[in-house]
mmCIF file of C-alpha atoms and ligand atoms in Angstrom:
data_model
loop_
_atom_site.group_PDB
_atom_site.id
_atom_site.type_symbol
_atom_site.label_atom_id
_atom_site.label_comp_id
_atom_site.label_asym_id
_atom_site.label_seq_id
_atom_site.Cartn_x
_atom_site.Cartn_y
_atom_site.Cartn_z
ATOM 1 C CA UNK A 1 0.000 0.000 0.000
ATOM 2 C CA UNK A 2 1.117 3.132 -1.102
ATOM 3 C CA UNK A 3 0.316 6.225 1.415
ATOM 4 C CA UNK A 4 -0.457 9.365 -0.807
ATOM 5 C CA UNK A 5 -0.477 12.862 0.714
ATOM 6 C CA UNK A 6 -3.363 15.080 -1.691
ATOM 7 C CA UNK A 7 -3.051 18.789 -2.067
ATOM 8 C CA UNK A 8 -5.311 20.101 -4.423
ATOM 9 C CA UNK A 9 -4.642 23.494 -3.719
ATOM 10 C CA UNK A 10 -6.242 26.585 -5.251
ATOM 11 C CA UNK A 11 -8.002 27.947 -8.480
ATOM 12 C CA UNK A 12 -8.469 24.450 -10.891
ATOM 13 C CA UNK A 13 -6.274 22.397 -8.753
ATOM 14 C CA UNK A 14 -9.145 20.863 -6.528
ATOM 15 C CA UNK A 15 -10.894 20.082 -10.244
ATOM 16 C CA UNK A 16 -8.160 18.156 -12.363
ATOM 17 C CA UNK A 17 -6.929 16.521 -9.230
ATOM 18 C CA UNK A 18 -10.430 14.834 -8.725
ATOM 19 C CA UNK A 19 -9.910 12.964 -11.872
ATOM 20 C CA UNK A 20 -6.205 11.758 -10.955
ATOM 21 C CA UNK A 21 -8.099 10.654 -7.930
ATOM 22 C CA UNK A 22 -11.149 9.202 -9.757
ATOM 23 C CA UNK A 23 -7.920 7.533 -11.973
ATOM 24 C CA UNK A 24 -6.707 5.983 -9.213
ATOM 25 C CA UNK A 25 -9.362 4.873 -7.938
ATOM 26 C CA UNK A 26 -10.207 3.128 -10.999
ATOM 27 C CA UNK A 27 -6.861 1.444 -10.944
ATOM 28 C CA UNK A 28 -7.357 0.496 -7.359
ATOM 29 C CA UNK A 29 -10.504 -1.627 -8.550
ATOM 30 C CA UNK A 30 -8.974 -3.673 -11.277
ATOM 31 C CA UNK A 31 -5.347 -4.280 -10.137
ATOM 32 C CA UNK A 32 -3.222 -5.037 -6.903
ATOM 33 C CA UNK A 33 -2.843 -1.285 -6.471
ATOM 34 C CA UNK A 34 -3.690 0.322 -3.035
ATOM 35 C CA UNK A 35 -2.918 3.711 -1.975
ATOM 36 C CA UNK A 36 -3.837 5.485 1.811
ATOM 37 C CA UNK A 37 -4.644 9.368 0.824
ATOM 38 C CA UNK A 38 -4.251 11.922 3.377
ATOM 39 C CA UNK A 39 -5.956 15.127 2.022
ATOM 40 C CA UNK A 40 -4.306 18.625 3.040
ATOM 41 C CA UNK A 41 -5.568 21.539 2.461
ATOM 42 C CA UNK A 42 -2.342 24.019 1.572
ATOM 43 C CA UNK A 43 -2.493 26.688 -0.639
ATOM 44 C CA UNK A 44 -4.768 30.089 -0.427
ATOM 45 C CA UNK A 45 -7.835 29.497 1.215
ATOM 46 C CA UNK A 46 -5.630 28.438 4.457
ATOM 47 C CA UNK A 47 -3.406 31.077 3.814
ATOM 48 C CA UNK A 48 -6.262 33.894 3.809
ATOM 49 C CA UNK A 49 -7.733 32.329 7.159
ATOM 50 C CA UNK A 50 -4.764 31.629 9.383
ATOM 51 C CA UNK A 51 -1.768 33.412 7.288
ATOM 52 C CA UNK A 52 -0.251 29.567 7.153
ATOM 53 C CA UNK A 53 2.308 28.620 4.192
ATOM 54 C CA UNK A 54 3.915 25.534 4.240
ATOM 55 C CA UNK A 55 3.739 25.178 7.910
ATOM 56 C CA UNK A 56 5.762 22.515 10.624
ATOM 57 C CA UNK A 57 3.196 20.362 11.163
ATOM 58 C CA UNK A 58 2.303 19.880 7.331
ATOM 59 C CA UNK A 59 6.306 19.300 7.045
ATOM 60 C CA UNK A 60 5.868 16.292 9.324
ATOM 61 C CA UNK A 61 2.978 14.797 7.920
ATOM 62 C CA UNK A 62 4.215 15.150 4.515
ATOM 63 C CA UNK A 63 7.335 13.463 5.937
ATOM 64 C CA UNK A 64 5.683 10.465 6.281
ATOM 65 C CA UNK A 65 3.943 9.452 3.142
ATOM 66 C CA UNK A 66 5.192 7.509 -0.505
ATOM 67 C CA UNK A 67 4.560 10.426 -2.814
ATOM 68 C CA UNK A 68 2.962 13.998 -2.775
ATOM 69 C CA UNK A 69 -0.408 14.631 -5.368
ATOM 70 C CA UNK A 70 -0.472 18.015 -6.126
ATOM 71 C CA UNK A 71 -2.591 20.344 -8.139
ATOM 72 C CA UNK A 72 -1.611 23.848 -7.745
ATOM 73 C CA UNK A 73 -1.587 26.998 -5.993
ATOM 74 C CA UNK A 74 -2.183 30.723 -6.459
ATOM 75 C CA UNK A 75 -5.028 33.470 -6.242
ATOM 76 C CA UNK A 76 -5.410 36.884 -7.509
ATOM 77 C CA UNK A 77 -6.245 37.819 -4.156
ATOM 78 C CA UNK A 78 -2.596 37.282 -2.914
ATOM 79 C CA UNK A 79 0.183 39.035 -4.031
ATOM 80 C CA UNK A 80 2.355 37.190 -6.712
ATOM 81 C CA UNK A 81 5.387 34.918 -5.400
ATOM 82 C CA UNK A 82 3.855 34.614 -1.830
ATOM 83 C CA UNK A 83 2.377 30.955 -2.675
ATOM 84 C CA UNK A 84 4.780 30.053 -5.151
ATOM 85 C CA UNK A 85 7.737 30.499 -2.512
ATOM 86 C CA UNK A 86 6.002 30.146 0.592
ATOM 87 C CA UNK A 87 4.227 26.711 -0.479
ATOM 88 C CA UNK A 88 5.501 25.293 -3.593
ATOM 89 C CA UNK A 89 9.197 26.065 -4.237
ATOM 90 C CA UNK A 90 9.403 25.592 -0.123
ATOM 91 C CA UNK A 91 8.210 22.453 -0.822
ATOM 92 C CA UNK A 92 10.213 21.311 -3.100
ATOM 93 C CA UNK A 93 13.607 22.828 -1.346
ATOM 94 C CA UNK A 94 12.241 21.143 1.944
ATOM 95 C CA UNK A 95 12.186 17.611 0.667
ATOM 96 C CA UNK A 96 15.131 18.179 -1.055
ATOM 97 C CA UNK A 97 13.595 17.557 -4.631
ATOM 98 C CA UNK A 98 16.346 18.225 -6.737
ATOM 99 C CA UNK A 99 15.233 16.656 -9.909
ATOM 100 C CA UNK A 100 11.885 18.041 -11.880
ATOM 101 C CA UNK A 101 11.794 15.534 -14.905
ATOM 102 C CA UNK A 102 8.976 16.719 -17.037
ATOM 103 C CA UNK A 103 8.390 14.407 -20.549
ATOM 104 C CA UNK A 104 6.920 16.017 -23.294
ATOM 105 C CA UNK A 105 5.848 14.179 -26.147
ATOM 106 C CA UNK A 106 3.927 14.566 -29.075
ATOM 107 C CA UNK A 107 0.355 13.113 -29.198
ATOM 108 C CA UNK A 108 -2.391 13.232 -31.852
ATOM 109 C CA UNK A 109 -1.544 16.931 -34.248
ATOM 110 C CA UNK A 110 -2.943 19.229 -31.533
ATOM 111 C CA UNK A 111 -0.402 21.693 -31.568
ATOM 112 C CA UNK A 112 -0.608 25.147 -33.614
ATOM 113 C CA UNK A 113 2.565 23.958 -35.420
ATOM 114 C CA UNK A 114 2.919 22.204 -37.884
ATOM 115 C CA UNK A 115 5.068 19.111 -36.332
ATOM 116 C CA UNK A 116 6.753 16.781 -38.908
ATOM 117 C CA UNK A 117 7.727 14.163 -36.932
ATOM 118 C CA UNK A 118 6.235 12.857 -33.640
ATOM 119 C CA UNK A 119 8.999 13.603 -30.437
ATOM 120 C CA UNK A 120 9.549 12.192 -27.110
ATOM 121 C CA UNK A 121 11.418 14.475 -24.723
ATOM 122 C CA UNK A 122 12.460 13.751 -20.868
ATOM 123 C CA UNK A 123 13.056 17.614 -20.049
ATOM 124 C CA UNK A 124 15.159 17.089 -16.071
ATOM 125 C CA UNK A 125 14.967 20.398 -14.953
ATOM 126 C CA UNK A 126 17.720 21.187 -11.998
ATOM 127 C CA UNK A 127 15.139 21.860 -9.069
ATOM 128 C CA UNK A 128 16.605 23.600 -6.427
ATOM 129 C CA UNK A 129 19.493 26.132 -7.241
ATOM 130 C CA UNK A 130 20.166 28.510 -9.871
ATOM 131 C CA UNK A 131 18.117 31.701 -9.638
ATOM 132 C CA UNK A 132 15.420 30.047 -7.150
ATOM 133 C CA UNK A 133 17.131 30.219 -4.210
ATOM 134 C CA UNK A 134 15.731 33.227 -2.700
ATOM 135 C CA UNK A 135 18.439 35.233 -2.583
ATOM 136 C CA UNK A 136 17.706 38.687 -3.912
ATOM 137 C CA UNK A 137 17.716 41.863 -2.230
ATOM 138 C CA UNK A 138 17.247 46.017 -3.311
ATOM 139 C CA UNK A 139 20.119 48.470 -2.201
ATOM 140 C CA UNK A 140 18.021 51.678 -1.873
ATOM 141 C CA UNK A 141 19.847 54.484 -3.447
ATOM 142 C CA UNK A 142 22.896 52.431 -4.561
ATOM 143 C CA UNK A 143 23.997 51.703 -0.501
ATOM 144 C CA UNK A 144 23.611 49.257 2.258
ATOM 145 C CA UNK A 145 24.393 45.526 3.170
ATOM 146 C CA UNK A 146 22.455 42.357 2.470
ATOM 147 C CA UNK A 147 22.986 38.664 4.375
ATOM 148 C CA UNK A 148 21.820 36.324 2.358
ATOM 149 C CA UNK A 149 21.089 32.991 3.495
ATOM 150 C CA UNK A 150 20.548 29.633 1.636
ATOM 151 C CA UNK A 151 19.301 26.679 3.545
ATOM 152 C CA UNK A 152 19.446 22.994 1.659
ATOM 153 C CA UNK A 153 19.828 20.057 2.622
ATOM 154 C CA UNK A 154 23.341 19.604 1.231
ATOM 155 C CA UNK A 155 24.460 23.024 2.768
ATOM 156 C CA UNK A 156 23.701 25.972 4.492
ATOM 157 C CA UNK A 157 25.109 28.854 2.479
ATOM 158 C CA UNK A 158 25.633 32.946 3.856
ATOM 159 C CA UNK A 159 26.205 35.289 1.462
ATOM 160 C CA UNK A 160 27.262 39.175 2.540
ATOM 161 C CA UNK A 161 27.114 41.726 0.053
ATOM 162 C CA UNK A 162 27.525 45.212 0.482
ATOM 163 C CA UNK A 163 26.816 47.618 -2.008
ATOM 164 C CA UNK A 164 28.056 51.373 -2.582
ATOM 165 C CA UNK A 165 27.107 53.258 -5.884
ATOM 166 C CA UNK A 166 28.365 56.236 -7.907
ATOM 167 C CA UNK A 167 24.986 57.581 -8.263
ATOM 168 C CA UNK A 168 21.855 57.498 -5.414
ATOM 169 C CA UNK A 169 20.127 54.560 -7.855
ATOM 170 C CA UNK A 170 18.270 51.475 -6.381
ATOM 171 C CA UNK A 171 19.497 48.521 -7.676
ATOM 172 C CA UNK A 172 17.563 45.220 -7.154
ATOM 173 C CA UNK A 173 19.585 41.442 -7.826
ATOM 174 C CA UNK A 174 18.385 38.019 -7.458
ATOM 175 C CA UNK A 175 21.516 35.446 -7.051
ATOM 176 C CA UNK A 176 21.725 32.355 -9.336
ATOM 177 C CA UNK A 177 23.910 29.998 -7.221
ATOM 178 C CA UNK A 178 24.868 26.471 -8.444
ATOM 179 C CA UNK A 179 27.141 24.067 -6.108
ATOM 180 C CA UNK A 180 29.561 21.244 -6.855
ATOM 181 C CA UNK A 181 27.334 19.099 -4.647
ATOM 182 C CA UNK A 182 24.023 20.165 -6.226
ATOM 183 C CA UNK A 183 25.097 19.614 -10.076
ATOM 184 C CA UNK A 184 26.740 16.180 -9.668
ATOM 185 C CA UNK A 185 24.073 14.931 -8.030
ATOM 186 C CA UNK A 186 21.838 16.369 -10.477
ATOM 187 C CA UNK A 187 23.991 15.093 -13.369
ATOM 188 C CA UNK A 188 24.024 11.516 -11.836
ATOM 189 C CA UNK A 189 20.602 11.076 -12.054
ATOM 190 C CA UNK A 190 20.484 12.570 -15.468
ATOM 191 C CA UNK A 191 23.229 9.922 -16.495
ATOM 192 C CA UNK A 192 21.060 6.956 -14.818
ATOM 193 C CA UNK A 193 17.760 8.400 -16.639
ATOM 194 C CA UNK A 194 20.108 8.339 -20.029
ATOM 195 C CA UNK A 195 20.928 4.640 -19.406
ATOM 196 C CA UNK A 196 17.674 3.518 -18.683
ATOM 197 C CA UNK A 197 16.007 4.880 -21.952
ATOM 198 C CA UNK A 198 18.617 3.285 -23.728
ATOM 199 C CA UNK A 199 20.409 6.444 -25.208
ATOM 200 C CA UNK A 200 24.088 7.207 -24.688
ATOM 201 C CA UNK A 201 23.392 11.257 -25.671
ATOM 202 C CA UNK A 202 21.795 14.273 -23.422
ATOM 203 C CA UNK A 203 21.302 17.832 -24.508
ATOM 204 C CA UNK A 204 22.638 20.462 -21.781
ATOM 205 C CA UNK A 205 21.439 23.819 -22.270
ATOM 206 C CA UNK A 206 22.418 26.678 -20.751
ATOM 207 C CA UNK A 207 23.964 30.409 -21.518
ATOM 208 C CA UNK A 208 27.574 29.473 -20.463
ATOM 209 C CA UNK A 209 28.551 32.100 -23.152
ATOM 210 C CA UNK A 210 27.184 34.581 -20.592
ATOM 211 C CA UNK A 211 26.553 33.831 -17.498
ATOM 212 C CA UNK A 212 30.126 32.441 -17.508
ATOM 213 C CA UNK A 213 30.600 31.272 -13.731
ATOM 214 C CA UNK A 214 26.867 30.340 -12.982
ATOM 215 C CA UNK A 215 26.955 28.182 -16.209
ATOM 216 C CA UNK A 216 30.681 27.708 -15.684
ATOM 217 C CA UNK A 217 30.856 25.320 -13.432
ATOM 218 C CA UNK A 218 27.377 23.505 -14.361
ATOM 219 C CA UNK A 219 29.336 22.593 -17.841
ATOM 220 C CA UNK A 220 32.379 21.723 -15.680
ATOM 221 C CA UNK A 221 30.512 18.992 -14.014
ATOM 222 C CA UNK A 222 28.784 17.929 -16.909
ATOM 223 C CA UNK A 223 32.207 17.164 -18.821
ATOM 224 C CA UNK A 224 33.858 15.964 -15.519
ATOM 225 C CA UNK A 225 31.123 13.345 -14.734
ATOM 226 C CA UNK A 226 30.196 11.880 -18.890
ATOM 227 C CA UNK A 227 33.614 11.610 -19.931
ATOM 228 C CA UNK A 228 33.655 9.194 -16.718
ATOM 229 C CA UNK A 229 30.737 7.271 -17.558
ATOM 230 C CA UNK A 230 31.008 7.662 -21.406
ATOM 231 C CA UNK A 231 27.642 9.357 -22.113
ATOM 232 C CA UNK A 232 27.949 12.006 -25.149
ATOM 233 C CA UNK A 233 26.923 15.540 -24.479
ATOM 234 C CA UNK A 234 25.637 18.487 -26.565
ATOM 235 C CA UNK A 235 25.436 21.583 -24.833
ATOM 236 C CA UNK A 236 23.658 24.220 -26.394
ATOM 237 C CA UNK A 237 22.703 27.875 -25.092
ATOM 238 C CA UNK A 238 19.260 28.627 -24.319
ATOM 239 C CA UNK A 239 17.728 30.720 -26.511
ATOM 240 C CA UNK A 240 18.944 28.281 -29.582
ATOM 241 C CA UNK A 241 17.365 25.855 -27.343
ATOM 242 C CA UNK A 242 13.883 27.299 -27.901
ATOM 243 C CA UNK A 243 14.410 27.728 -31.571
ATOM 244 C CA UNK A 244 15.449 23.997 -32.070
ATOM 245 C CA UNK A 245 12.719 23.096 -29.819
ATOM 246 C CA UNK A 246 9.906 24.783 -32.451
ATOM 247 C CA UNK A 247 11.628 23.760 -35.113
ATOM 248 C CA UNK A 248 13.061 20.154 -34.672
ATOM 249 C CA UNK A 249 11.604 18.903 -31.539
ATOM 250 C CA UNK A 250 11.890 15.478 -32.964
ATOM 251 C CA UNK A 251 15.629 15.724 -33.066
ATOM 252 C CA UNK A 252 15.613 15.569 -28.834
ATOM 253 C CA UNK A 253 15.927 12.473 -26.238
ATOM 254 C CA UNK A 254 17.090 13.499 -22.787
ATOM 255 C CA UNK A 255 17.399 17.025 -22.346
ATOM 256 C CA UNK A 256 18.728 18.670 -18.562
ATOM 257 C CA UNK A 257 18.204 21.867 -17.968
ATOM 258 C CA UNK A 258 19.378 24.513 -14.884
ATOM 259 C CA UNK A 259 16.095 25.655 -13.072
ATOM 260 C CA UNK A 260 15.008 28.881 -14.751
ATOM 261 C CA UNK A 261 15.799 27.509 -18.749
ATOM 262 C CA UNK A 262 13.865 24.236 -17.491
ATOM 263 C CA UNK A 263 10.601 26.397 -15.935
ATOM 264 C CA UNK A 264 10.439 28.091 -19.490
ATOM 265 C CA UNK A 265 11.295 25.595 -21.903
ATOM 266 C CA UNK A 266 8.922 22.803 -20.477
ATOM 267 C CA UNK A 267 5.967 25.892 -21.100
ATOM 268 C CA UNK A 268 7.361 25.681 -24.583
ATOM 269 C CA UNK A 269 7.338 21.876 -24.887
ATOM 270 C CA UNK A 270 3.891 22.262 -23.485
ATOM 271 C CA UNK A 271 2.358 24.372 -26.093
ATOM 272 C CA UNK A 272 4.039 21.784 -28.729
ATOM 273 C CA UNK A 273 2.169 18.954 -27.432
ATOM 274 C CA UNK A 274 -0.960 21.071 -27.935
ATOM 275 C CA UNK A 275 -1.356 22.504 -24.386
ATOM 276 C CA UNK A 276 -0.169 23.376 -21.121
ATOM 277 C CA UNK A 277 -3.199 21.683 -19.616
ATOM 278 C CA UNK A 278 -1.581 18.319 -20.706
ATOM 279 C CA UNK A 279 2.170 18.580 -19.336
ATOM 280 C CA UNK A 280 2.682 16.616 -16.191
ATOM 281 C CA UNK A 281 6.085 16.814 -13.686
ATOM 282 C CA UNK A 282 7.464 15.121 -10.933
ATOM 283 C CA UNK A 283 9.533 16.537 -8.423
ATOM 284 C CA UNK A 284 12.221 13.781 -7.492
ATOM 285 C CA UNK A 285 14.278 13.262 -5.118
ATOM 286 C CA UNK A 286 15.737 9.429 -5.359
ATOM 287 C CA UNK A 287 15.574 8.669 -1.674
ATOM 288 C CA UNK A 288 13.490 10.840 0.028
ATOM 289 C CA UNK A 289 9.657 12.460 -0.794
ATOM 290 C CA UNK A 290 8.854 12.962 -4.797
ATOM 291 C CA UNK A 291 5.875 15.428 -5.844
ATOM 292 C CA UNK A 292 3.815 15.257 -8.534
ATOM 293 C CA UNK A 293 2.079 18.021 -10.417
ATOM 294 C CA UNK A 294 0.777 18.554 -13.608
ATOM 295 C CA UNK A 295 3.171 21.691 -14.867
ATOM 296 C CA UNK A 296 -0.362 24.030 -15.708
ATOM 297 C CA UNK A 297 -0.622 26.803 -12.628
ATOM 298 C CA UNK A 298 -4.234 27.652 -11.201
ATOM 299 C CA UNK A 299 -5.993 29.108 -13.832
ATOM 300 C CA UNK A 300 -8.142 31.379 -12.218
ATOM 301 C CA UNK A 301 -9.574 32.603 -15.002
ATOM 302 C CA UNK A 302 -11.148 28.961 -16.059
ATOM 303 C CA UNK A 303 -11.690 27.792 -12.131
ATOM 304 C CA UNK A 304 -15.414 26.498 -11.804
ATOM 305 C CA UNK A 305 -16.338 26.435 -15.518
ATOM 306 C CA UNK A 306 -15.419 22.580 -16.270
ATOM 307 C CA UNK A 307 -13.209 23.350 -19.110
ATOM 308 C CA UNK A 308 -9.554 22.491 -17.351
ATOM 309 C CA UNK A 309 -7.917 19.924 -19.120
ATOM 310 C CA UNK A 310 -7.299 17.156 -16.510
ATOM 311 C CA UNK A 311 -5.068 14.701 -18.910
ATOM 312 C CA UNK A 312 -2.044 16.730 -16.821
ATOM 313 C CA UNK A 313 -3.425 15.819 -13.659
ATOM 314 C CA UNK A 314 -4.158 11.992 -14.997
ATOM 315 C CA UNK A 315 -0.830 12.027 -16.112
ATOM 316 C CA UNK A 316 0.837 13.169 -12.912
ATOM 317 C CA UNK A 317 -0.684 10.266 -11.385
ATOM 318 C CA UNK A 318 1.308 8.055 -13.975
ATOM 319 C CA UNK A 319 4.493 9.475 -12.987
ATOM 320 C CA UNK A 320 4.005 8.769 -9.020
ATOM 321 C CA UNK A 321 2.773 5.240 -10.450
ATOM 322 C CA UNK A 322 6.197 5.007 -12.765
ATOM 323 C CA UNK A 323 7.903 6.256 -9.415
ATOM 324 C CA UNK A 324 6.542 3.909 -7.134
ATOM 325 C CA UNK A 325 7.499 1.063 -9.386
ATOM 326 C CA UNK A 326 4.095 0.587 -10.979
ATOM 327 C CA UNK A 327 5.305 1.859 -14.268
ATOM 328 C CA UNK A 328 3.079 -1.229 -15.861
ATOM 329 C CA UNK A 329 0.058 0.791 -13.912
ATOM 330 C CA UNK A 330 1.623 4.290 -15.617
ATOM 331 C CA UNK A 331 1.456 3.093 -18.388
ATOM 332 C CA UNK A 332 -2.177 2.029 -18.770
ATOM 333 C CA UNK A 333 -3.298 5.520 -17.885
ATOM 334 C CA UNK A 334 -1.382 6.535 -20.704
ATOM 335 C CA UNK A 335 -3.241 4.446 -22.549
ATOM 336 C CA UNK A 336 -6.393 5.445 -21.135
ATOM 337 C CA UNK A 337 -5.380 9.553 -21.921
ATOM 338 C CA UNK A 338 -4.267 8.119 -25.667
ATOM 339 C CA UNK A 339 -7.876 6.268 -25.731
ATOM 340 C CA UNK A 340 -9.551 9.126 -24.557
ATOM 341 C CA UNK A 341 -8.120 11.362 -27.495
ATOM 342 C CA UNK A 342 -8.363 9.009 -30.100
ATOM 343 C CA UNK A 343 -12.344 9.524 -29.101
ATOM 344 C CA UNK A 344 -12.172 13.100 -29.217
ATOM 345 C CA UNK A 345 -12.926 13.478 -25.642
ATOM 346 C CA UNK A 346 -10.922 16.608 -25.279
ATOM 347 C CA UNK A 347 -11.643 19.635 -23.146
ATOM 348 C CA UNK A 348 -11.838 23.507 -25.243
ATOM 349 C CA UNK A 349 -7.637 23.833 -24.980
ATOM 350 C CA UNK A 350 -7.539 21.062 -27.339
ATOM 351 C CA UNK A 351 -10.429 22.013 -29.583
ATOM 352 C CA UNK A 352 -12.568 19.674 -27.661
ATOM 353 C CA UNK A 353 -15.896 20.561 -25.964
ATOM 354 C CA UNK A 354 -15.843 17.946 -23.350
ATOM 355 C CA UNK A 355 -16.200 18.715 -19.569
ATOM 356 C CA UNK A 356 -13.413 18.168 -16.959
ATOM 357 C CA UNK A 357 -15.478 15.351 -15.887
ATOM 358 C CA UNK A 358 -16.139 13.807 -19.130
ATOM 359 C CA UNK A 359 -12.436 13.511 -19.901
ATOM 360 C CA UNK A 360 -11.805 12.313 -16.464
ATOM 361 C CA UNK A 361 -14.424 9.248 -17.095
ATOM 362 C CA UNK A 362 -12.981 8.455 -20.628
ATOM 363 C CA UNK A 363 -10.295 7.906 -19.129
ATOM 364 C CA UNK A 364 -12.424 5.781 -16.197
ATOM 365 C CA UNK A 365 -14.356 3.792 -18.792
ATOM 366 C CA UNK A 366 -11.032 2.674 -20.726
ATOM 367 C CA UNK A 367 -9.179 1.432 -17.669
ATOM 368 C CA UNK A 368 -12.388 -0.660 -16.021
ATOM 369 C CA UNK A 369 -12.215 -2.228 -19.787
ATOM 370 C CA UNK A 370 -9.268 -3.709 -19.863
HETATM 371 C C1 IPM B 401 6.375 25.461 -12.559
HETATM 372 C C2 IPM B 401 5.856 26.783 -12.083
HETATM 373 C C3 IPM B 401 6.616 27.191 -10.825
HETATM 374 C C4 IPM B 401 8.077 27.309 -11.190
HETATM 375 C C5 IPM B 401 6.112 28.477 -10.150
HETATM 376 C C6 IPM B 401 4.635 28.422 -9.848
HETATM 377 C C7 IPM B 401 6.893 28.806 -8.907
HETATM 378 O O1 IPM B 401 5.939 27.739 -13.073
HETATM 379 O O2 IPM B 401 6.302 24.473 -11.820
HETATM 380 O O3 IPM B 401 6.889 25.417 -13.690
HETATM 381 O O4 IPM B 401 8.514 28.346 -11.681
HETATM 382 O O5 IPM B 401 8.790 26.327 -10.991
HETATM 383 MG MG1 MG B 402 6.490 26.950 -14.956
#
């Protein structure tokens, strides 16, 4: 028995993760699977009735589960990045999720482009450094001193800087950091997810031609650790990244990514599948607590009106399934989602008019058949 912690969070969250759940549920009826959910409600109702974020207690229960189902979190009643940091990235820096893999593949012609050739793409996106650690700061009028501190599991990091300017400016910085420690671990598990699909190449992207230190060392590690293990690399800067992407996504297997490239790219990858609303990620770390989310935000805009596209919730749930070493379960909901298409059960994103509901039972119906 697996023991689930739920968060359906704000805006659509609550919606598309009733179908994972219906999913699973499904599942749970026609195979050996069993899974103990503990619901918990994190995200902005809580936050606008007891000021709570991530808080101690939710820590501890989290602490004890398999997996984390998430759907996602944020309100227009709440400024931006008070959520995002105070729930979700503190999430995934608390349990020390290091690894966001996020496949993106092609599936019936939904996308607006024209794609040649269908693609499969593991995206890992680095999940914990780069320029999400929280450390920015504003010197008012060019002058003052920050401390910056950076607590991980791997290291607990203070930063002074002290600032003194020519002219009374304010200047506002956010720190990209990357560690020895942090990449190879990173780049070990992109090696091991290279080896297991049975390809001996992985695209790196970064802007090492800029950002030379930040992206520096990142490549360092990279070279250092695949000449080792004999896996061939390509690195290639971001922004030809996202040209290649629209116009040969066929031509990628593994790609890793540092944190910021990864967040926009996989939005990108997203829209050439067709839609965000059908991207799912996990948030991995190998020997501790993994998340899983579809990649889509809150949508408050749609919230309440049936018409989010659950497949990225449904296919969430197939990644916690892969994780927990039911990949043979994973991959019948994939099945199910490809079943469901090949129907035309698709919500409005896809040029369907099916309800969040009726995509969520398509997907139902196929599994309790076979
Ligand atoms: C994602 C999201 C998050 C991120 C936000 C909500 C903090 O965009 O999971 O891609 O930037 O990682
Ligand atoms: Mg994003």
């Amino acid at each position: 028995m697996f023991k689930v912690a739920v968060i359906p969070g704000d805006g659509i969250g609550p919606e598309v993760i009733s179908e994972g759940l219906k999913v699973l549920d499904a599942l749970e009826e026609t195979s050996s699977l069993s899974t103990q959910r503990t619901m918990l409600e994190i995200g902005a109702s809580r936050y606008l009735r007891t000021g709570e974020l991530l808080t101690e207690d939710d820590v501890d229960t989290l602490a004890r589960q398999d997996a984390i189902y998430f759907g996602a979190i944020g309100d227009l009643r709440i400024p931006t990045g008070v959520l995002e940091k105070g729930i979700l990235l503190a999430m995934r820096a608390r349990f020390d999720q290091y690894v966001n893999l996020r496949p993106i593949r092609s599936w019936q012609n939904f996308s607006r482009l024209k794609n040649e050739a269908p693609f499969n793409i593991t995206f890992m996106r680095e999940n914990t450094e780069d320029f999400y650690m929280g450390t920015g700061g504003t010197f008012r009028g060019g002058k003052g001193k920050v401390s910056l501190r950076v607590k991980r599991s791997l290291y607990d990091l203070g930063i002074e800087m002290h600032a003194s300017s020519s002219v009374p400016d304010d200047f506002a910085f956010e720190v990209g950091i990357h560690s020895r420690r942090g990449v190879e671990r990173f780049v070990d598990f992109v090696v091991r997810q290279v080896n297991q699909a049975g390809l001996n190449k992985v695209t790196v992207v970064d802007k090492a031609n800029v950002c030379t230190d930040l992206y520096g060392l990142w490549r360092e590690i990279f070279m250092e650790k695949s000449e080792r293990v004999g896996v061939e690399l390509e690195f290639i800067f971001v922004d030809a990244m996202a040209m290649s992407l629209v116009r040969n996504p066929d031509r990628f297997g593994s790609v890793a990514t540092p944190n910021m490239f990864g967040d926009i790219l996989t939005d990108l990858g997203a829209e050439l599948q067709g839609s965000l609303g059908l991207s799912a990620s996990g948030n991995i770390n190998p020997s501790g607590i993994s998340m899983f989310e579809p990649i889509h935000g809150s949508a408050p805009d749609i919230a309440g009106t049936k018409r989010a596209n659950p497949f990225g919730a449904i296919l969430a749930a197939k990644l916690m399934l892969d994780h927990l070493g039911r990949a043979d379960l994973g991959m019948r909901i994939e099945r199910g989602v490809e079943d469901a298409m090949g129907k035309g059960i698709l919500t409005p994103d896809l040029g369907g008019s099916s309800t969040t509901s009726e995509v969520g039972d398509a997907v139902v119906q196929y599994l309790s058949r076979v």
